[in-house]
C-alpha positions as YAML, in Angstrom:
chain: A
units: angstrom
residues:
- id: 1
  name: MET
  ca: [13.73, 25.52, 7.68]
- id: 2
  name: SER
  ca: [15.31, 27.21, 10.69]
- id: 3
  name: ASP
  ca: [12.57, 26.50, 13.26]
- id: 4
  name: SER
  ca: [14.06, 24.97, 16.43]
- id: 5
  name: ARG
  ca: [11.50, 22.17, 16.28]
- id: 6
  name: LEU
  ca: [13.39, 20.78, 13.29]
- id: 7
  name: LEU
  ca: [16.66, 20.43, 15.19]
- id: 8
  name: TYR
  ca: [16.50, 16.63, 15.07]
- id: 9
  name: LEU
  ca: [15.27, 16.28, 11.48]
- id: 10
  name: ASN
  ca: [17.76, 14.62, 9.15]
- id: 11
  name: GLU
  ca: [16.81, 15.87, 5.69]
- id: 12
  name: ASN
  ca: [19.45, 13.68, 4.02]
- id: 13
  name: SER
  ca: [17.55, 10.43, 4.59]
- id: 14
  name: ARG
  ca: [16.43, 8.28, 1.66]
- id: 15
  name: LYS
  ca: [13.33, 9.73, -0.06]
- id: 16
  name: PHE
  ca: [10.02, 7.90, -0.64]
- id: 17
  name: ALA
  ca: [10.40, 6.61, -4.21]
- id: 18
  name: GLY
  ca: [12.69, 9.58, -4.77]
- id: 19
  name: PHE
  ca: [9.94, 12.14, -4.08]
- id: 20
  name: ASN
  ca: [10.96, 15.50, -2.66]
- id: 21
  name: LYS
  ca: [8.24, 17.87, -3.87]
- id: 22
  name: PRO
  ca: [7.86, 20.85, -1.49]
- id: 23
  name: THR
  ca: [4.55, 21.91, -3.04]
- id: 24
  name: SER
  ca: [2.87, 18.59, -2.28]
- id: 25
  name: PRO
  ca: [0.16, 18.64, 0.41]
- id: 26
  name: PHE
  ca: [1.67, 15.41, 1.78]
- id: 27
  name: VAL
  ca: [4.72, 15.44, 4.04]
- id: 28
  name: ILE
  ca: [6.45, 12.13, 4.74]
- id: 29
  name: ILE
  ca: [8.50, 11.81, 7.93]
- id: 30
  name: GLY
  ca: [10.59, 8.75, 8.80]
- id: 31
  name: LEU
  ca: [10.32, 7.64, 12.43]
- id: 32
  name: PRO
  ca: [12.99, 4.94, 12.93]
- id: 33
  name: LEU
  ca: [12.25, 4.21, 16.59]
- id: 34
  name: ASP
  ca: [12.79, 0.62, 17.76]
- id: 35
  name: ILE
  ca: [13.50, 0.47, 21.49]
- id: 36
  name: THR
  ca: [10.57, -1.31, 23.17]
- id: 37
  name: SER
  ca: [9.81, -4.00, 20.55]
- id: 38
  name: SER
  ca: [8.98, -7.03, 22.68]
- id: 39
  name: PHE
  ca: [9.22, -9.86, 20.12]
- id: 40
  name: ARG
  ca: [10.95, -9.19, 16.77]
- id: 41
  name: PRO
  ca: [12.95, -5.94, 16.72]
- id: 42
  name: GLY
  ca: [13.98, -4.29, 13.48]
- id: 43
  name: SER
  ca: [11.25, -1.74, 12.76]
- id: 44
  name: ARG
  ca: [13.84, 1.06, 12.87]
- id: 45
  name: PHE
  ca: [14.85, -0.12, 9.41]
- id: 46
  name: ALA
  ca: [11.33, 0.20, 8.00]
- id: 47
  name: PRO
  ca: [11.34, 3.88, 6.95]
- id: 48
  name: SER
  ca: [14.31, 3.42, 4.62]
- id: 49
  name: THR
  ca: [13.13, 0.00, 3.38]
- id: 50
  name: ILE
  ca: [9.56, 1.11, 2.61]
- id: 51
  name: ARG
  ca: [10.95, 4.15, 0.80]
- id: 52
  name: GLU
  ca: [13.19, 1.90, -1.29]
- id: 53
  name: TYR
  ca: [10.42, -0.54, -2.23]
- id: 54
  name: ALA
  ca: [8.11, 2.35, -3.10]
- id: 55
  name: GLN
  ca: [10.28, 2.92, -6.18]
- id: 56
  name: PHE
  ca: [8.91, -0.26, -7.73]
- id: 57
  name: ILE
  ca: [5.15, 0.29, -7.45]
- id: 58
  name: GLU
  ca: [2.88, 2.21, -9.82]
- id: 59
  name: PHE
  ca: [1.59, 5.48, -8.43]
- id: 60
  name: TYR
  ca: [-1.71, 5.59, -10.30]
- id: 61
  name: SER
  ca: [-4.55, 4.65, -7.93]
- id: 62
  name: ILE
  ca: [-7.23, 2.67, -9.76]
- id: 63
  name: ARG
  ca: [-9.48, 2.96, -6.71]
- id: 64
  name: THR
  ca: [-9.59, 6.76, -6.94]
- id: 65
  name: GLY
  ca: [-8.50, 7.56, -10.49]
- id: 66
  name: ILE
  ca: [-5.76, 9.78, -9.07]
- id: 67
  name: ASP
  ca: [-2.15, 9.68, -10.20]
- id: 68
  name: MET
  ca: [-0.13, 10.20, -7.04]
- id: 69
  name: GLY
  ca: [2.95, 10.41, -9.20]
- id: 70
  name: GLU
  ca: [1.63, 13.79, -10.34]
- id: 71
  name: ILE
  ca: [0.63, 14.94, -6.85]
- id: 72
  name: GLY
  ca: [3.90, 13.77, -5.35]
- id: 73
  name: PHE
  ca: [5.15, 13.74, -1.77]
- id: 74
  name: ASN
  ca: [7.43, 16.02, 0.18]
- id: 75
  name: ASP
  ca: [9.69, 13.56, 1.99]
- id: 76
  name: VAL
  ca: [11.49, 15.68, 4.57]
- id: 77
  name: GLY
  ca: [13.64, 12.88, 5.99]
- id: 78
  name: ASP
  ca: [13.92, 11.10, 9.34]
- id: 79
  name: VAL
  ca: [13.63, 12.27, 12.91]
- id: 80
  name: VAL
  ca: [16.98, 11.44, 14.53]
- id: 81
  name: MET
  ca: [16.27, 9.18, 17.49]
- id: 82
  name: HIS
  ca: [17.87, 9.01, 20.92]
- id: 83
  name: PRO
  ca: [19.28, 5.47, 21.34]
- id: 84
  name: SER
  ca: [17.47, 4.67, 24.59]
- id: 85
  name: ASP
  ca: [15.00, 7.38, 25.67]
- id: 86
  name: VAL
  ca: [11.53, 6.76, 24.22]
- id: 87
  name: GLU
  ca: [9.97, 9.79, 25.89]
- id: 88
  name: GLU
  ca: [12.63, 12.06, 24.43]
- id: 89
  name: ASN
  ca: [11.97, 10.56, 21.01]
- id: 90
  name: ILE
  ca: [8.24, 11.16, 21.40]
- id: 91
  name: ARG
  ca: [9.04, 14.81, 22.13]
- id: 92
  name: ARG
  ca: [11.20, 15.07, 19.02]
- id: 93
  name: ILE
  ca: [8.50, 13.48, 16.85]
- id: 94
  name: SER
  ca: [5.88, 15.81, 18.30]
- id: 95
  name: ASP
  ca: [8.05, 18.86, 17.58]
- id: 96
  name: VAL
  ca: [8.67, 17.93, 13.95]
- id: 97
  name: THR
  ca: [5.10, 16.89, 13.16]
- id: 98
  name: SER
  ca: [3.63, 19.99, 14.80]
- id: 99
  name: TYR
  ca: [5.76, 22.18, 12.53]
- id: 100
  name: PHE
  ca: [4.30, 20.67, 9.36]
- id: 101
  name: ALA
  ca: [0.77, 20.33, 10.73]
- id: 102
  name: GLU
  ca: [0.72, 24.04, 11.49]
- id: 103
  name: LYS
  ca: [1.55, 24.67, 7.84]
- id: 104
  name: GLY
  ca: [-1.56, 22.75, 6.82]
- id: 105
  name: LYS
  ca: [0.30, 19.70, 5.54]
- id: 106
  name: ILE
  ca: [-1.07, 16.17, 5.71]
- id: 107
  name: VAL
  ca: [1.55, 14.33, 7.76]
- id: 108
  name: ILE
  ca: [2.47, 10.73, 6.91]
- id: 109
  name: GLY
  ca: [4.66, 8.95, 9.43]
- id: 110
  name: ILE
  ca: [6.64, 5.85, 8.56]
- id: 111
  name: GLY
  ca: [7.67, 3.90, 11.68]
- id: 112
  name: GLY
  ca: [9.19, 2.44, 13.59]
- id: 113
  name: GLU
  ca: [7.46, 0.81, 16.54]
- id: 114
  name: HIS
  ca: [3.94, 1.91, 17.40]
- id: 115
  name: SER
  ca: [5.12, 4.23, 20.19]
- id: 116
  name: VAL
  ca: [5.88, 6.81, 17.48]
- id: 117
  name: THR
  ca: [2.13, 7.42, 17.16]
- id: 118
  name: ILE
  ca: [2.08, 9.07, 20.58]
- id: 119
  name: GLY
  ca: [4.46, 11.69, 19.18]
- id: 120
  name: THR
  ca: [2.63, 12.28, 15.90]
- id: 121
  name: VAL
  ca: [-0.70, 12.58, 17.70]
- id: 122
  name: ARG
  ca: [0.72, 15.12, 20.15]
- id: 123
  name: GLY
  ca: [2.07, 17.12, 17.24]
- id: 124
  name: ILE
  ca: [-0.94, 16.94, 14.93]
- id: 125
  name: LYS
  ca: [-3.65, 17.08, 17.64]
- id: 126
  name: PRO
  ca: [-6.55, 15.05, 16.23]
- id: 127
  name: ASP
  ca: [-9.61, 14.48, 18.36]
- id: 128
  name: CYS
  ca: [-10.30, 10.99, 16.98]
- id: 129
  name: ILE
  ca: [-8.13, 8.04, 15.91]
- id: 130
  name: LEU
  ca: [-8.85, 4.93, 13.87]
- id: 131
  name: SER
  ca: [-6.31, 2.21, 14.65]
- id: 132
  name: ILE
  ca: [-5.85, -0.86, 12.45]
- id: 133
  name: ASP
  ca: [-4.08, -3.29, 14.76]
- id: 134
  name: ALA
  ca: [-4.11, -6.87, 16.00]
- id: 135
  name: HIS
  ca: [-3.62, -5.54, 19.53]
- id: 136
  name: LEU
  ca: [-5.58, -3.00, 21.55]
- id: 137
  name: ASP
  ca: [-2.32, -1.49, 22.94]
- id: 138
  name: LEU
  ca: [-4.27, -0.39, 26.02]
- id: 139
  name: ARG
  ca: [-1.98, -1.75, 28.75]
- id: 140
  name: ASP
  ca: [-1.18, 0.74, 31.46]
- id: 141
  name: GLU
  ca: [2.40, -0.53, 31.41]
- id: 142
  name: TYR
  ca: [4.37, -3.41, 29.97]
- id: 143
  name: MET
  ca: [7.43, -4.85, 31.71]
- id: 144
  name: GLY
  ca: [7.24, -1.88, 34.08]
- id: 145
  name: TYR
  ca: [7.32, 0.76, 31.32]
- id: 146
  name: LYS
  ca: [4.46, 3.11, 30.41]
- id: 147
  name: TYR
  ca: [5.73, 4.09, 26.96]
- id: 148
  name: ASP
  ca: [6.07, 0.58, 25.56]
- id: 149
  name: HIS
  ca: [4.53, -0.06, 22.16]
- id: 150
  name: ALA
  ca: [1.88, -2.15, 23.96]
- id: 151
  name: CYS
  ca: [0.70, 0.98, 25.80]
- id: 152
  name: VAL
  ca: [0.40, 3.46, 22.93]
- id: 153
  name: MET
  ca: [-3.40, 3.65, 22.74]
- id: 154
  name: ARG
  ca: [-3.66, 3.89, 26.53]
- id: 155
  name: ARG
  ca: [-1.39, 6.94, 26.54]
- id: 156
  name: ILE
  ca: [-3.37, 8.48, 23.66]
- id: 157
  name: SER
  ca: [-6.71, 7.74, 25.33]
- id: 158
  name: GLU
  ca: [-5.47, 9.56, 28.44]
- id: 159
  name: GLN
  ca: [-5.19, 12.70, 26.30]
- id: 160
  name: GLY
  ca: [-8.98, 12.64, 25.85]
- id: 161
  name: ILE
  ca: [-8.82, 11.48, 22.24]
- id: 162
  name: LYS
  ca: [-11.59, 9.21, 20.95]
- id: 163
  name: ILE
  ca: [-10.28, 5.86, 19.72]
- id: 164
  name: MET
  ca: [-11.77, 3.13, 17.55]
- id: 165
  name: GLU
  ca: [-9.85, -0.04, 16.68]
- id: 166
  name: ILE
  ca: [-10.30, -2.63, 13.94]
- id: 167
  name: GLY
  ca: [-8.53, -5.93, 13.37]
- id: 168
  name: THR
  ca: [-8.41, -6.67, 17.12]
- id: 169
  name: ARG
  ca: [-7.63, -10.28, 18.03]
- id: 170
  name: ALA
  ca: [-4.81, -10.34, 20.62]
- id: 171
  name: VAL
  ca: [-5.75, -8.75, 23.93]
- id: 172
  name: SER
  ca: [-5.44, -8.97, 27.70]
- id: 173
  name: LYS
  ca: [-8.33, -8.81, 30.16]
- id: 174
  name: GLU
  ca: [-6.88, -5.55, 31.51]
- id: 175
  name: GLU
  ca: [-7.20, -4.00, 28.06]
- id: 176
  name: LEU
  ca: [-10.75, -5.24, 27.51]
- id: 177
  name: ASP
  ca: [-11.81, -3.85, 30.88]
- id: 178
  name: TYR
  ca: [-10.23, -0.47, 30.08]
- id: 179
  name: ALA
  ca: [-11.85, -0.38, 26.62]
- id: 180
  name: ASN
  ca: [-15.28, -1.15, 28.05]
- id: 181
  name: ARG
  ca: [-14.96, 1.40, 30.87]
- id: 182
  name: ASN
  ca: [-13.82, 4.14, 28.50]
- id: 183
  name: GLY
  ca: [-16.09, 3.51, 25.54]
- id: 184
  name: ILE
  ca: [-13.35, 2.40, 23.14]
- id: 185
  name: ALA
  ca: [-15.04, 0.49, 20.34]
- id: 186
  name: TYR
  ca: [-13.23, -2.32, 18.55]
- id: 187
  name: PHE
  ca: [-14.00, -4.85, 15.85]
- id: 188
  name: THR
  ca: [-12.36, -8.23, 15.40]
- id: 189
  name: PRO
  ca: [-11.64, -9.60, 11.91]
- id: 190
  name: HIS
  ca: [-14.36, -12.19, 12.54]
- id: 191
  name: GLN
  ca: [-16.93, -9.47, 13.27]
- id: 192
  name: ILE
  ca: [-15.87, -7.49, 10.21]
- id: 193
  name: ARG
  ca: [-16.28, -10.53, 7.96]
- id: 194
  name: LEU
  ca: [-19.75, -11.19, 9.36]
- id: 195
  name: LEU
  ca: [-20.81, -7.53, 9.08]
- id: 196
  name: GLY
  ca: [-19.21, -6.90, 5.70]
- id: 197
  name: VAL
  ca: [-17.19, -3.92, 4.57]
- id: 198
  name: ARG
  ca: [-20.06, -1.45, 4.08]
- id: 199
  name: GLU
  ca: [-21.75, -2.14, 7.42]
- id: 200
  name: THR
  ca: [-18.41, -1.91, 9.24]
- id: 201
  name: ALA
  ca: [-17.66, 1.39, 7.52]
- id: 202
  name: LYS
  ca: [-21.09, 2.71, 8.53]
- id: 203
  name: LYS
  ca: [-20.42, 1.88, 12.17]
- id: 204
  name: ILE
  ca: [-17.03, 3.60, 12.05]
- id: 205
  name: ALA
  ca: [-18.51, 6.68, 10.38]
- id: 206
  name: ASN
  ca: [-21.31, 6.82, 12.96]
- id: 207
  name: ASN
  ca: [-18.82, 6.54, 15.82]
- id: 208
  name: PHE
  ca: [-16.78, 9.40, 14.34]
- id: 209
  name: ARG
  ca: [-19.71, 11.62, 13.36]
- id: 210
  name: ASP
  ca: [-18.81, 14.32, 15.91]
- id: 211
  name: CYS
  ca: [-15.06, 14.28, 15.19]
- id: 212
  name: GLU
  ca: [-13.36, 17.34, 13.72]
- id: 213
  name: LYS
  ca: [-9.86, 15.96, 13.04]
- id: 214
  name: ILE
  ca: [-9.24, 12.27, 12.36]
- id: 215
  name: TYR
  ca: [-5.93, 10.41, 12.36]
- id: 216
  name: VAL
  ca: [-5.42, 6.86, 11.05]
- id: 217
  name: THR
  ca: [-2.68, 4.55, 12.32]
- id: 218
  name: TYR
  ca: [-1.85, 1.33, 10.50]
- id: 219
  name: ASP
  ca: [-0.04, -1.17, 12.69]
- id: 220
  name: MET
  ca: [0.81, -3.66, 9.98]
- id: 221
  name: ASP
  ca: [0.14, -6.64, 12.25]
- id: 222
  name: GLY
  ca: [-3.54, -5.76, 11.92]
- id: 223
  name: ILE
  ca: [-3.22, -7.42, 8.51]
- id: 224
  name: ASP
  ca: [-2.96, -11.20, 8.43]
- id: 225
  name: PRO
  ca: [0.64, -12.51, 8.35]
- id: 226
  name: ALA
  ca: [-0.20, -14.34, 5.13]
- id: 227
  name: TYR
  ca: [-0.14, -10.87, 3.51]
- id: 228
  name: ALA
  ca: [2.19, -9.06, 5.93]
- id: 229
  name: PRO
  ca: [4.61, -11.59, 7.44]
- id: 230
  name: GLY
  ca: [7.39, -9.13, 8.21]
- id: 231
  name: VAL
  ca: [6.00, -7.43, 11.30]
- id: 232
  name: ALA
  ca: [7.26, -7.12, 14.85]
- id: 233
  name: THR
  ca: [4.42, -9.10, 16.46]
- id: 234
  name: PRO
  ca: [2.50, -11.24, 13.94]
- id: 235
  name: GLU
  ca: [-0.92, -12.66, 14.85]
- id: 236
  name: PRO
  ca: [-2.95, -15.18, 12.79]
- id: 237
  name: GLU
  ca: [-6.54, -14.59, 11.65]
- id: 238
  name: GLY
  ca: [-6.04, -11.01, 10.60]
- id: 239
  name: LEU
  ca: [-7.63, -8.81, 7.97]
- id: 240
  name: ASP
  ca: [-6.64, -8.96, 4.34]
- id: 241
  name: PRO
  ca: [-5.35, -5.76, 2.69]
- id: 242
  name: THR
  ca: [-8.31, -5.45, 0.34]
- id: 243
  name: ILE
  ca: [-10.79, -5.36, 3.23]
- id: 244
  name: VAL
  ca: [-8.69, -2.74, 5.02]
- id: 245
  name: LEU
  ca: [-8.43, -0.49, 1.96]
- id: 246
  name: ASP
  ca: [-12.12, -1.00, 1.11]
- id: 247
  name: ILE
  ca: [-13.09, 0.20, 4.60]
- id: 248
  name: ILE
  ca: [-10.67, 3.13, 4.38]
- id: 249
  name: SER
  ca: [-12.07, 4.15, 1.00]
- id: 250
  name: LEU
  ca: [-15.56, 4.40, 2.53]
- id: 251
  name: ILE
  ca: [-14.67, 6.39, 5.64]
- id: 252
  name: ILE
  ca: [-12.00, 8.88, 4.59]
- id: 253
  name: ASP
  ca: [-13.21, 12.44, 4.23]
- id: 254
  name: LYS
  ca: [-11.85, 15.97, 4.59]
- id: 255
  name: ARG
  ca: [-11.40, 15.57, 8.33]
- id: 256
  name: VAL
  ca: [-8.47, 13.14, 7.99]
- id: 257
  name: ILE
  ca: [-5.35, 15.17, 8.77]
- id: 258
  name: GLY
  ca: [-2.68, 12.49, 8.79]
- id: 259
  name: PHE
  ca: [-1.78, 8.83, 9.15]
- id: 260
  name: ASP
  ca: [1.10, 6.49, 9.84]
- id: 261
  name: VAL
  ca: [2.33, 3.01, 8.90]
- id: 262
  name: VAL
  ca: [4.21, 1.26, 11.71]
- id: 263
  name: GLU
  ca: [5.65, -2.04, 13.00]
- id: 264
  name: VAL
  ca: [7.08, -3.37, 9.72]
- id: 265
  name: SER
  ca: [10.25, -5.31, 10.62]
- id: 266
  name: PRO
  ca: [12.42, -5.66, 7.50]
- id: 267
  name: PRO
  ca: [14.84, -8.23, 9.03]
- id: 268
  name: HIS
  ca: [11.82, -10.58, 9.23]
- id: 269
  name: ASP
  ca: [10.57, -9.65, 5.77]
- id: 270
  name: PRO
  ca: [13.20, -11.14, 3.41]
- id: 271
  name: SER
  ca: [10.84, -11.14, 0.42]
- id: 272
  name: GLY
  ca: [10.00, -7.47, 0.96]
- id: 273
  name: ILE
  ca: [6.27, -8.16, 0.60]
- id: 274
  name: THR
  ca: [5.35, -6.35, 3.84]
- id: 275
  name: SER
  ca: [7.35, -3.26, 2.88]
- id: 276
  name: VAL
  ca: [5.72, -3.23, -0.56]
- id: 277
  name: LEU
  ca: [2.30, -3.44, 1.08]
- id: 278
  name: GLY
  ca: [3.24, -0.60, 3.43]
- id: 279
  name: ALA
  ca: [4.20, 1.54, 0.44]
- id: 280
  name: ARG
  ca: [0.93, 0.66, -1.30]
- id: 281
  name: ILE
  ca: [-1.11, 1.59, 1.76]
- id: 282
  name: ILE
  ca: [0.62, 4.97, 1.86]
- id: 283
  name: LEU
  ca: [-0.19, 5.50, -1.82]
- id: 284
  name: GLU
  ca: [-3.84, 4.46, -1.62]
- id: 285
  name: THR
  ca: [-4.58, 6.29, 1.64]
- id: 286
  name: SER
  ca: [-3.00, 9.47, 0.27]
- id: 287
  name: ALA
  ca: [-5.05, 9.19, -2.90]
- id: 288
  name: GLN
  ca: [-8.26, 8.79, -0.88]
- id: 289
  name: ILE
  ca: [-7.41, 11.86, 1.22]
- id: 290
  name: TYR
  ca: [-6.57, 13.91, -1.88]
- id: 291
  name: LYS
  ca: [-9.83, 12.86, -3.55]
- id: 292
  name: ALA
  ca: [-11.88, 13.75, -0.44]
- id: 293
  name: ARG
  ca: [-10.28, 17.19, -0.25]
- id: 294
  name: SER
  ca: [-10.81, 17.82, -3.96]
- id: 295
  name: LEU
  ca: [-14.56, 17.23, -3.89]
...
């Protein structure tokens, strides 16, 4: 791989459960960015930790009947991050992800703080995004900085990309005003429980009916800290993992071109339960995408 876009790709990083299968349709890229974390830093350690814990889960998906151990993953390593320049890191992430997207690969990013999603989206170029997140991340700036992890969906929205968010429960008035002005739909965990999984999935599918390329981003604080305690910014009253994966199983189709798992903070996850859940979400989401593309 001599393309200049891969200049900052470290291929010697730990592999996801040891997988390094070049023929796989799934490319895993580690994105160890952790500069703007405002509460509990440490998400730069998540790519290597999630990869390590992935060794200890079964790769057969009962939900889909697909053995992801047979399909495999092509883990190409980590993007090497600049120690202080988030915008430079976004450029590096965009370069690397664009290379694999152009080859028709389904890109899976393992963060890292949520700012990495700006880079993957620029590289992959979806027209619609589903975000699972406790926060709307629609601030124009945070602490005077426009590329903070609290601003990621605002920066993506400014690219003209349609956004829908689920799991929302920690917001500012500024963000609500922006969402309402710009037609950004969101569902709280309370609303999802009242609606039920199938009705929620129908509303998401209807909102995305005109989309051509869909990207999914899992900020792990969208899940309740009872299930995912080791995150950078935990918020009570979140979704449980079964509800999240049930919704995903009903909405994924051939238009999904990539996804990421971000904001796991291993220093605050001594039991490893959040990293295990992150690995499981990667497995199940990949299996759903593979099934949709095989039909």
